[in-house]
XYZ file of C-alpha atoms in Angstrom:
715
model
C 0.367 167.462 8.676
C 0.210 169.758 5.682
C -1.990 172.757 5.381
C -4.301 171.119 2.955
C -4.720 168.137 5.085
C -5.112 170.435 8.522
C -7.876 172.248 6.732
C -9.673 169.016 5.238
C -9.406 167.569 9.017
C -10.870 170.880 10.416
C -13.993 170.771 7.781
C -14.427 167.142 8.712
C -14.463 167.711 12.398
C -16.580 170.735 12.124
C -19.385 168.928 10.092
C -19.149 166.161 12.540
C -19.633 168.321 15.431
C -22.501 170.597 13.748
C -24.189 167.785 11.763
C -27.063 167.550 14.480
C -27.814 171.183 14.106
C -27.748 171.190 10.239
C -30.082 168.482 10.402
C -32.145 170.104 12.991
C -32.335 173.235 11.041
C -33.655 171.440 8.012
C -36.121 169.658 10.075
C -37.315 172.838 11.525
C -37.654 174.438 8.289
C -39.847 171.648 7.132
C -41.977 172.046 10.208
C -42.568 175.484 9.725
C -43.805 175.066 6.218
C -46.142 172.501 7.394
C -44.616 169.556 5.274
C -45.654 167.016 8.048
C -49.295 168.426 8.080
C -51.814 165.378 7.756
C -53.278 166.723 4.418
C -49.759 167.019 2.821
C -47.954 164.103 3.995
C -49.197 161.761 0.955
C -47.806 164.338 -1.410
C -44.519 164.845 0.648
C -44.058 160.994 1.704
C -40.646 160.681 0.375
C -39.368 163.654 2.158
C -41.185 162.758 5.508
C -39.812 159.183 5.161
C -36.288 160.275 4.316
C -36.333 162.881 7.358
C -37.572 160.137 10.003
C -35.023 157.754 8.682
C -32.217 160.089 9.008
C -33.591 161.556 12.591
C -33.809 157.828 13.802
C -30.080 157.175 12.487
C -28.772 160.289 13.901
C -30.765 160.035 17.362
C -29.381 156.469 17.526
C -25.671 157.532 17.063
C -26.191 160.515 19.685
C -27.930 157.973 22.273
C -24.766 155.625 21.952
C -22.256 158.612 22.212
C -24.063 159.912 25.148
C -24.775 156.815 27.345
C -22.229 154.432 26.249
C -19.157 156.587 26.285
C -16.705 157.218 29.406
C -14.786 160.037 30.534
C -17.331 162.538 29.265
C -16.784 166.325 30.665
C -19.657 168.076 31.938
C -19.736 170.623 29.462
C -19.858 167.876 26.518
C -22.679 165.953 28.480
C -24.745 169.136 28.383
C -24.125 169.807 24.813
C -25.117 166.275 23.886
C -28.239 166.294 26.214
C -29.115 169.693 24.396
C -28.738 167.857 20.911
C -30.906 165.061 22.168
C -33.410 167.178 23.548
C -33.869 169.325 20.232
C -34.237 166.152 18.152
C -36.857 164.903 20.794
C -38.900 168.428 20.389
C -38.610 168.342 16.678
C -39.939 164.771 16.531
C -42.837 165.884 18.950
C -43.746 168.796 16.778
C -43.824 166.633 13.654
C -45.914 163.809 15.348
C -48.625 166.574 16.340
C -48.550 168.247 13.294
C -49.360 164.882 11.533
C -52.157 164.179 13.946
C -53.992 167.368 13.309
C -51.790 170.233 14.341
C -51.628 172.406 17.533
C -55.283 172.416 17.926
C -55.404 168.752 18.176
C -55.997 166.501 21.360
C -52.383 165.238 21.010
C -50.992 168.450 22.014
C -50.392 167.678 25.491
C -47.829 165.175 24.394
C -45.452 168.507 23.819
C -46.115 169.617 27.455
C -45.108 166.003 28.647
C -42.136 166.083 26.692
C -41.052 169.459 27.668
C -41.622 168.803 31.475
C -39.440 165.732 31.029
C -36.620 167.641 29.605
C -36.774 170.623 32.176
C -36.551 167.925 34.934
C -33.926 165.543 33.635
C -31.371 168.210 31.894
C -29.491 171.079 33.511
C -31.368 174.330 33.893
C -29.937 176.229 30.736
C -30.629 173.236 28.506
C -34.150 172.450 29.687
C -35.254 176.277 29.397
C -33.347 176.767 26.315
C -35.350 173.791 24.648
C -38.479 175.547 26.182
C -37.808 178.621 24.193
C -37.175 176.251 21.158
C -40.385 174.805 21.477
C -42.162 178.224 21.633
C -40.399 179.724 18.866
C -41.217 176.858 16.509
C -44.902 177.353 17.225
C -44.477 180.904 16.551
C -42.520 180.241 13.303
C -45.193 178.146 12.235
C -48.071 180.636 13.097
C -46.015 183.255 10.948
C -45.854 180.965 8.062
C -49.674 180.518 8.103
C -50.924 184.065 9.375
C -54.162 184.335 11.005
C -55.699 185.713 13.989
C -56.569 182.098 15.155
C -53.099 180.694 14.831
C -51.487 183.667 16.785
C -53.759 183.617 19.605
C -53.349 179.799 19.724
C -49.731 180.281 19.577
C -49.549 183.113 22.603
C -51.800 180.605 24.707
C -49.670 177.674 24.014
C -46.484 179.717 24.813
C -47.833 180.682 28.434
C -48.937 176.967 28.863
C -45.669 175.491 27.954
C -43.690 178.055 30.022
C -45.978 177.853 33.018
C -46.020 174.158 33.026
C -42.395 173.705 32.713
C -41.698 176.085 35.758
C -44.314 174.542 37.852
C -43.252 170.846 37.077
C -39.456 172.066 37.841
C -40.442 173.586 41.119
C -42.945 170.548 42.068
C -40.231 167.836 41.144
C -37.347 169.632 43.059
C -39.477 170.302 45.960
C -40.332 166.566 46.031
C -36.677 165.486 45.533
C -35.586 167.969 48.331
C -38.417 166.592 50.805
C -37.219 162.922 49.937
C -33.816 163.922 50.608
C -34.459 165.737 53.785
C -36.565 162.684 55.063
C -33.834 160.288 54.352
C -31.252 162.540 56.148
C -33.636 162.960 59.204
C -34.055 159.233 59.437
C -30.122 158.824 59.264
C -29.864 161.590 62.065
C -32.562 160.066 64.244
C -30.677 156.629 64.069
C -27.302 158.301 64.858
C -29.098 159.945 67.880
C -30.707 156.861 69.082
C -27.225 155.133 69.001
C -25.670 158.121 70.719
C -28.491 158.432 73.262
C -28.094 154.639 74.146
C -24.497 155.000 74.488
C -24.839 157.998 76.981
C -27.474 155.985 78.780
C -25.090 153.430 79.487
C -22.452 155.546 80.099
C -20.398 154.108 77.272
C -19.334 157.326 76.017
C -19.533 161.101 76.238
C -21.839 162.872 73.824
C -20.372 163.315 70.634
C -20.173 166.688 69.485
C -20.265 167.901 65.715
C -17.274 169.170 63.539
C -15.104 166.213 63.016
C -13.973 164.612 59.671
C -12.612 161.499 58.662
C -10.121 159.478 60.876
C -10.884 161.716 63.917
C -12.320 161.407 67.161
C -15.976 161.856 66.017
C -15.636 158.717 63.616
C -13.983 156.804 66.194
C -16.751 157.561 68.851
C -19.549 156.775 66.231
C -17.725 153.498 65.554
C -17.412 152.501 69.076
C -21.112 153.733 69.800
C -22.232 151.383 66.851
C -20.190 148.619 68.336
C -20.808 148.768 71.977
C -24.556 149.880 71.775
C -25.443 146.584 69.522
C -23.391 144.392 71.821
C -25.215 145.767 75.039
C -28.593 145.649 73.477
C -27.938 142.081 72.169
C -26.903 140.997 75.741
C -29.893 142.676 77.104
C -32.173 141.135 74.623
C -30.796 137.758 75.526
C -31.327 138.196 78.947
C -35.023 139.318 78.579
C -35.687 136.533 76.010
C -34.081 134.003 78.427
C -36.017 135.146 81.403
C -39.550 134.814 79.379
C -38.894 131.588 77.978
C -37.587 129.764 81.084
C -39.843 131.366 83.497
C -42.948 131.121 81.434
C -43.567 134.920 81.489
C -46.354 136.675 79.427
C -44.186 139.674 79.158
C -40.615 140.389 80.078
C -39.811 144.100 79.589
C -36.630 146.216 80.135
C -37.296 149.886 80.826
C -34.055 152.431 81.164
C -33.714 155.753 82.036
C -33.227 158.398 79.005
C -30.358 160.558 79.714
C -31.221 164.238 80.525
C -34.751 163.738 80.212
C -35.695 162.179 83.380
C -38.200 159.441 81.812
C -38.078 155.876 81.216
C -38.416 154.187 77.895
C -38.805 150.660 76.746
C -35.411 149.239 75.793
C -36.173 145.563 75.171
C -39.411 143.501 75.286
C -40.392 139.884 74.635
C -44.210 139.332 74.924
C -47.046 137.342 73.903
C -49.148 140.695 73.776
C -49.894 143.033 70.774
C -50.605 145.817 73.027
C -47.394 147.103 74.302
C -47.325 150.795 74.440
C -43.641 151.947 73.427
C -43.379 155.408 74.570
C -41.714 157.645 77.068
C -43.008 156.800 80.739
C -42.690 159.126 83.471
C -40.941 158.335 86.421
C -43.649 158.101 88.814
C -46.315 156.391 86.547
C -47.761 153.130 87.425
C -46.147 150.257 89.082
C -42.907 150.693 87.076
C -42.360 154.217 88.422
C -43.159 152.855 91.903
C -40.269 150.413 91.573
C -38.045 153.148 90.156
C -38.807 155.712 92.964
C -38.611 153.097 95.599
C -35.405 151.290 94.421
C -36.593 148.217 95.834
C -38.034 144.982 94.295
C -41.865 144.643 94.224
C -44.181 141.641 93.482
C -47.693 141.582 92.959
C -50.285 138.865 93.121
C -53.831 138.188 92.087
C -54.174 141.456 89.866
C -57.544 142.084 88.539
C -57.748 141.959 84.425
C -57.003 145.555 83.000
C -55.345 146.672 86.329
C -54.238 150.425 85.841
C -51.029 150.315 87.458
C -49.731 148.090 84.415
C -49.198 151.188 82.220
C -47.039 149.539 79.679
C -50.158 148.080 78.208
C -52.414 150.309 75.928
C -55.514 148.190 76.487
C -56.827 145.857 79.557
C -55.127 142.648 79.898
C -55.539 139.223 81.675
C -52.137 139.609 83.656
C -52.418 138.365 87.241
C -49.023 138.543 88.677
C -46.279 141.026 88.309
C -42.473 141.362 89.327
C -40.101 144.418 88.994
C -36.682 144.848 89.994
C -34.726 148.072 89.865
C -31.376 148.267 87.873
C -29.068 149.970 90.367
C -25.478 150.600 90.097
C -24.371 151.684 93.535
C -26.589 154.443 94.662
C -27.883 155.219 91.169
C -30.770 153.672 89.398
C -30.778 153.331 85.744
C -33.899 151.458 84.994
C -36.325 148.567 85.774
C -36.639 145.113 84.693
C -40.363 143.730 84.843
C -41.918 140.509 84.340
C -45.457 139.294 84.438
C -47.878 136.496 84.131
C -51.290 135.303 83.408
C -53.225 132.646 85.096
C -52.628 133.175 88.870
C -48.960 131.904 88.997
C -47.244 134.073 91.741
C -43.473 134.753 91.835
C -41.572 132.983 94.353
C -38.448 134.081 96.132
C -36.118 131.857 93.873
C -37.652 133.668 91.044
C -37.060 136.916 92.446
C -33.376 136.216 93.163
C -33.092 135.069 89.256
C -34.430 138.367 88.319
C -31.818 140.124 90.801
C -29.032 137.825 89.278
C -30.345 138.959 85.808
C -29.963 142.684 86.705
C -26.527 142.156 88.171
C -25.597 140.360 84.732
C -26.927 143.255 82.641
C -24.883 145.732 84.795
C -21.779 143.709 84.537
C -22.176 143.518 80.751
C -22.450 147.383 80.550
C -19.554 147.941 82.754
C -17.511 145.631 80.727
C -18.512 147.268 77.318
C -17.764 150.764 79.361
C -14.191 149.696 80.430
C -13.717 148.482 76.644
C -14.856 151.830 75.315
C -12.571 153.692 77.421
C -9.617 151.472 76.703
C -10.230 151.818 72.714
C -10.779 155.630 73.366
C -7.448 155.652 74.754
C -5.833 153.673 72.084
C -7.470 155.910 69.786
C -6.135 159.019 71.379
C -2.757 157.383 71.534
C -2.798 156.650 67.843
C -3.699 160.145 66.820
C -1.047 161.660 69.291
C 1.515 159.293 67.567
C 0.449 160.483 64.052
C 0.831 163.886 65.290
C 4.155 163.204 66.843
C 5.399 161.382 63.919
C 4.552 164.574 61.589
C 5.934 166.980 64.057
C 9.209 164.900 64.288
C 9.768 165.359 60.342
C 9.516 169.061 60.425
C 12.707 170.956 60.774
C 11.846 174.530 59.918
C 9.412 176.788 61.746
C 7.069 176.723 58.652
C 7.129 172.975 58.526
C 6.312 172.789 62.156
C 3.513 174.899 61.826
C 1.853 173.190 58.870
C 2.524 169.911 60.771
C 0.927 171.295 63.784
C -2.361 172.484 62.238
C -2.406 169.012 60.285
C -2.252 167.268 63.552
C -4.562 169.553 65.551
C -7.262 168.745 62.770
C -6.862 164.984 63.747
C -7.811 165.560 67.183
C -10.006 168.710 67.040
C -11.301 169.340 63.370
C -11.750 173.020 62.757
C -13.307 175.186 60.141
C -10.807 177.863 60.574
C -7.328 177.828 62.482
C -4.199 179.753 62.725
C -0.941 180.086 64.462
C 0.512 183.286 65.940
C 4.361 183.412 66.993
C 6.139 186.240 69.083
C 7.992 188.385 66.494
C 9.351 190.691 69.237
C 8.791 191.895 72.699
C 5.206 192.307 72.935
C 4.063 191.627 69.476
C 2.587 188.538 67.709
C 2.125 187.679 64.149
C 0.082 185.056 62.569
C 2.475 182.757 60.457
C -0.155 180.595 59.176
C -3.908 180.560 58.832
C -6.132 177.700 57.323
C -9.774 177.229 56.583
C -12.706 179.521 56.536
C -11.837 183.292 56.108
C -8.037 182.458 56.529
C -6.949 185.276 54.060
C -8.480 187.738 56.601
C -6.142 186.428 59.472
C -3.001 185.789 56.988
C 0.066 187.800 58.219
C -1.780 189.730 60.820
C 0.341 191.619 63.347
C -0.920 192.514 66.949
C 0.277 193.225 70.368
C -0.015 190.617 73.220
C -2.684 192.771 74.670
C -5.224 192.251 72.085
C -8.113 189.814 72.349
C -8.467 186.385 73.610
C -4.896 185.520 71.814
C -3.533 188.549 73.952
C -4.780 186.993 77.228
C -3.635 183.518 76.418
C -0.287 184.761 75.620
C -0.161 186.834 78.985
C -1.434 183.986 81.244
C -0.268 180.837 79.463
C -3.909 179.414 80.009
C -6.324 178.516 77.394
C -9.300 180.588 76.614
C -12.455 180.676 76.598
C -13.735 178.481 79.361
C -14.991 174.958 77.717
C -14.596 176.570 74.278
C -17.796 178.242 74.348
C -17.689 181.369 71.952
C -19.815 184.293 71.157
C -18.256 186.382 68.192
C -20.437 189.343 69.320
C -18.889 189.777 72.892
C -15.460 187.811 72.589
C -12.667 189.559 70.373
C -10.061 186.872 69.261
C -7.443 188.955 67.814
C -8.533 192.461 66.997
C -11.781 194.279 66.162
C -10.679 194.627 62.347
C -10.429 190.791 61.893
C -13.530 189.930 64.190
C -15.936 189.390 61.145
C -13.893 186.343 60.200
C -15.352 184.715 63.429
C -19.198 185.615 62.685
C -20.245 182.144 61.874
C -17.966 180.370 64.362
C -19.689 179.096 67.647
C -16.685 177.143 69.429
C -13.370 178.493 69.856
C -10.290 177.128 71.304
C -7.152 179.299 71.889
C -4.165 177.619 73.320
C -0.632 178.849 74.333
C 2.312 177.344 72.933
C 4.794 176.499 75.458
C 8.339 175.665 75.783
C 9.071 175.231 79.551
C 7.637 178.425 81.318
C 8.102 180.491 78.100
C 5.256 181.174 75.948
C 6.205 181.276 72.197
C 2.887 182.052 70.719
C -0.910 180.903 70.411
C -2.715 178.116 68.487
C -6.274 179.202 67.480
C -9.058 176.719 66.420
C -12.517 177.573 65.521
C -15.664 175.709 64.464
C -19.275 176.496 63.560
C -20.406 173.542 65.630
C -21.331 174.485 69.292
C -19.600 172.404 71.875
C -17.045 171.135 69.439
C -14.260 171.433 71.769
C -14.807 169.379 74.815
C -12.574 168.778 77.920
C -11.190 165.913 76.888
C -10.461 166.942 73.355
C -8.743 170.068 75.060
C -6.564 167.679 77.195
C -5.482 165.689 74.161
C -4.650 168.815 72.269
C -2.602 170.002 75.205
C -0.354 166.930 75.085
C 0.340 167.715 71.359
C 0.704 171.554 72.168
C 3.407 170.837 74.698
C 5.418 168.987 72.036
C 4.738 171.578 69.466
C 6.357 174.328 71.740
C 9.405 172.273 72.083
C 9.620 171.753 68.181
C 9.204 175.412 67.629
C 12.070 176.236 69.695
C 14.235 173.458 68.277
C 13.190 174.813 64.733
C 14.456 178.491 65.885
C 17.704 176.974 67.201
C 18.275 175.117 63.862
C 17.560 178.319 61.748
C 19.960 180.152 64.052
C 22.634 177.379 63.636
C 22.109 177.536 59.988
C 22.494 181.273 59.795
C 25.409 181.193 62.118
C 26.970 178.508 59.443
C 26.149 180.598 56.412
C 26.002 184.257 57.550
C 28.777 186.722 58.532
C 27.939 187.620 62.143
C 29.194 191.347 61.867
C 27.390 192.362 58.484
C 24.631 189.869 58.320
C 25.822 189.166 54.859
C 26.460 185.408 53.505
C 29.761 184.329 54.578
C 32.698 182.856 52.598
C 31.354 179.238 52.691
C 27.973 180.450 51.299
C 30.048 182.321 48.483
C 31.634 179.531 47.486
C 28.447 177.350 47.258
C 26.678 180.135 45.260
C 29.684 180.541 42.905
C 29.719 176.426 42.032
C 25.940 176.878 41.131
C 26.467 179.913 39.045
C 29.261 178.461 37.126
C 27.491 175.340 36.395
C 24.541 177.429 35.276
C 26.790 179.393 32.951
C 28.448 176.364 31.468
C 25.264 174.710 30.772
C 23.568 177.797 29.019
C 26.399 179.739 28.095
C 25.625 182.783 29.878
C 28.312 185.092 31.504
C 29.036 185.097 35.259
C 31.107 188.055 36.686
C 32.788 188.373 40.152
C 33.768 191.540 41.704
C 36.123 191.596 44.603
C 35.931 194.615 46.949
C 38.456 195.799 49.480
C 38.344 198.755 52.103
C 41.180 201.222 51.169
C 43.732 201.699 53.898
C 41.473 199.951 56.522
C 44.523 199.172 58.753
C 44.880 202.700 59.268
C 41.147 203.016 60.172
C 41.838 200.674 62.895
C 44.676 202.069 64.107
C 43.693 205.568 64.087
C 39.962 205.255 64.874
C 39.998 201.892 66.629
C 38.519 198.646 65.625
C 34.954 199.663 66.942
C 34.961 202.410 64.173
C 36.366 199.758 61.903
C 33.234 197.523 62.551
C 31.123 200.361 61.762
C 32.787 200.760 58.567
C 32.196 197.166 57.501
C 28.712 197.298 58.435
C 28.214 200.388 56.258
C 29.829 198.551 53.398
C 27.655 195.509 53.987
C 24.485 197.841 54.119
C 25.650 199.725 50.758
C 26.184 196.304 49.044
C 22.534 194.993 50.288
C 21.022 198.500 48.943
C 22.798 198.132 45.635
C 22.775 194.470 44.882
C 18.940 193.844 44.267
C 18.830 191.063 41.576
C 17.779 187.682 42.594
C 20.674 186.278 40.485
C 23.180 188.447 42.405
C 24.854 187.925 45.815
C 27.128 189.901 47.855
C 29.002 188.216 50.604
C 31.931 188.813 52.968
C 35.157 187.267 51.575
C 37.355 187.864 54.864
C 38.691 190.553 56.729
C 37.824 193.940 54.886
C 37.311 192.006 51.639
C 33.816 191.428 50.157
C 32.954 189.913 47.033
C 29.715 190.034 44.615
C 28.509 187.197 42.323
C 26.616 188.705 39.315
C 24.735 185.787 37.492
C 23.917 186.390 34.011
C 26.048 189.577 34.089
C 29.063 190.650 31.522
C 31.983 192.695 32.362
C 30.320 196.078 31.483
C 27.276 195.384 33.794
C 29.589 194.293 36.470
C 31.728 197.435 36.025
C 28.494 199.523 36.210
C 27.434 198.057 39.470
C 30.827 198.357 41.048
C 31.010 201.891 40.257
C 27.608 202.480 41.919
C 28.509 200.854 44.987
C 32.062 202.798 45.111
C 30.326 206.139 44.511
C 27.937 205.234 47.188
C 30.347 204.456 49.904
C 32.479 207.328 48.968
C 29.473 209.884 49.777
C 29.179 208.327 53.277
C 30.389 210.216 56.273
C 31.285 208.338 59.489
C 31.058 210.427 62.686
C 33.862 209.541 65.302
C 35.237 210.873 68.550
C 38.251 212.025 66.322
C 36.263 213.700 63.554
C 34.576 212.889 60.306
C 35.729 209.844 58.477
C 35.208 208.951 54.858
C 36.361 205.539 53.385
C 36.754 204.423 49.732
C 36.899 201.025 48.015
C 38.888 199.536 45.405
C 37.272 196.653 43.005
C 38.463 194.065 40.717
C 36.350 192.448 38.011
C 36.660 188.972 36.101
C 34.110 187.627 34.063
C 33.575 183.659 33.046
C 33.969 182.551 30.195
C 35.503 185.856 29.056
C 38.534 186.059 31.649
C 38.472 182.497 32.821
C 37.147 179.031 32.518
C 36.931 177.965 36.116
C 35.755 179.196 39.335
C 39.001 179.022 40.804
C 40.583 181.127 37.934
C 37.559 183.479 38.035
C 38.357 184.449 41.663
C 41.828 184.487 41.236
C 41.744 187.005 38.373
C 39.376 189.244 40.203
C 42.019 189.319 42.883
C 44.595 190.324 40.462
C 42.404 192.862 39.233
C 41.599 194.215 42.543
C 45.548 194.357 43.128
C 45.862 196.384 40.043
C 43.256 198.741 41.230
C 45.240 199.234 44.401
C 48.337 199.733 42.802
C 46.608 202.168 40.261
C 45.734 204.591 43.179
C 42.862 203.102 44.949
C 38.975 204.012 44.886
C 38.472 202.573 41.318
C 37.146 199.617 39.519
C 39.614 197.555 37.483
C 38.833 194.797 35.025
C 41.511 191.641 34.579
C 43.625 191.897 31.639
C 46.392 189.827 30.489
C 49.840 190.468 32.020
C 48.334 191.537 35.566
C 50.171 189.876 38.282
C 51.083 190.439 41.810
C-alpha cells in the first residue's frame, strides 16, 4: 500500500469513526441557536427536516451496528452506547424545543430519557450523557441570556442530576433485592434437600468450599436424586393408605435433624386446614405417639378434639391411628391416619399401618446403602484420577503440582502449599496456590515453627477436625500469618514415605467445617501415595545427576559435555555464529598425587571445578570434567579472542590459589588449548581434536599458558 493510499484509507476510517460526533456537534450547534424553536421551525423547515432525516439514517445505522453485530469488545459496546445515547439526548432536546422549550410541560421527557440512559448503560456513559444534557441547556441559556433562563437552567441541572442519581440507586437496589431474593430461595431449596438427606441418614451434612467435579457436587447430586426417590416412595405409601382405607387424612411426620421437632413430610387429605409447621415432640396425640414409641388408636373423638394438633381449625374427625416410625431403638417420626363418620380402626388396619412403616424404613435403608455405594464409587474415582495424575509426574516439581491438583478434587481449597525438607531441621515451601500464595512462596522455616512444624515432628495431621482460628493458631511463622486472616478451616497433613516425614501439605478454606473426617481420610490415602512419589522423584533426580554430573567436582561429566557440544555445533551451523572449546589440563598433576597424595589431588581438582564455576557465568557456556585432570569449557557464540580472554582469567585465578597441605604450601597451574568453529574446524570431532593439539602445544611450550590451534600443530 502506497503512502497516498494509506493516507486516504486513514482519512476514510477516521471519518467513519467520527461522523457521529461531527453530526452531533452540528446538531448541538443548531439546538443552542434555537433553530428548532416553535416560532422558527417554519422559517428553518428545510434545515430541520434535513437534520432529522440525517439523524434517522445515522441512528438506524448505529442501532444495526450495535445490536446486530457479533464479537464486539466491551470498550466498543460502551463507545457505541455513548453515541446512541448522545443522539437520543439531542433528539429529545430538539423535540422539547419544538414543543415550547424548557419551560413547557414536555420537559419531563428529558428526565425520563436521562433516567433510561443512566440505568441501561455503564456508569461512565450514563453520567457523561447527564453532563452533556446539562451543558446543552446551559449553552442555550448563554445564547439567549436572561435571568429567567439562567435560573431555569440551574434548577433543571439540579433536577436532572438528582433524578439520575436517585433513579440509579433505586434501580440498582431493586435489582440487588431481586437477586438476593432469588439466591435466598435457591439456598433454602438446597438446605431443604440437605436437611431431608440428613433426616433420612442418607448422607452427612454437606460442607461448603467445593468446586466442580468434587465431593460437594457429588453429594448434592446424590442428595437430589435420593431425597426425590425417598419422598416419592413415601408419598405413594401415604396416598395408597388414604385411598384404600377410606381415610380423611393420612399424614407422615418426620423428625427434623438437630432441632428436635416434627414436621409434616407428606400429607394426603380431604381437609383444607392442615397446619404445615414444626411441632413440638410432646404436642398433641402425635407427640404422645412419638414419646411412647407405641401405636395408638383413638375412637369416638368429639369434633374439634384439641389433640389433633395438625388441624388449624376444628374438624369432624372421629377416629385416629398413629404408628411410630422406629429403626431399632431410634424413633424418626410418626405415621398418622384419621376418619370421619365413626369408622374405627381394627387390628388388621393397624397391622397394615405397621407394615407401611416397615416398608418406608426399608426404602430409606435401601437408598442409604445406595448413597454409600455411590459415595465410595465417587471417592474411588477421585482417587483414581489423583493417582493417574501423580503417576505421570517424574520430577519433584511435577509431583507437587499434580498433588495440589489432586487435593483440589478431594478437598477444594482457597489456598494450599507444599513444604519439603531441605536440610535437617528445615522446611521450604516449594509450591503455593490460591489466596495470598505470593506471601508463602519460597518461605523457609525450621521444623519447630507453627502447626506445620508440629505435623512434621509428630507425623500426625493438625488441627483437630480441621477447625482453625487464625488469631490463635500459627500455621508457619508469625511473619506470614496475615495470609490466613480470612481462613476458617485448615488441614496440615504430613507427607510420609514409610516412617519418614518428607514435608507437609497445607490446605485452607474460608468455609468453616470444610474439612470433615471423611475428607481427611480420603486425603490421607492420596497423601500416602504422594510421599512415595516424592521419594521416587528424588531418586530419579539423583540418578539423573549421577548420569550427567561428575561426582567429585559437581560439574557436568563427559557425556553431558558431548550432548551440549552437539547442540552448540548445530546452533552455530544454523545461525552462522562461532563456538569455541577450551581444553584444560592441570600441570604436573601426577607429581601432585605422588608427592602430596591423592587426597590433596582431589582437593586441587575440586578447587579447579569451583574456579571454572566462578568464572564461566554465561548461560551459553558450560564447563565440564573431560576426564582425569582434564577439564573442558564450551563457549557458545564466542570467537577465539573471547575464549582466550576467558582462559587467561581462569588460568590466573588458579595460579593465585594456595593449597595448604601437611607437606607445606602447594600452588598449581593449568595449560589450556583453544579451537573455534568454523574458523579452526568444521565438525565437533575436529574441534575437540584441535583444541587438544593446542593444549599439547601449551604443555610443550612451557605450561601455564593458553595456546590457540594453528596449522602444523601435532603431537
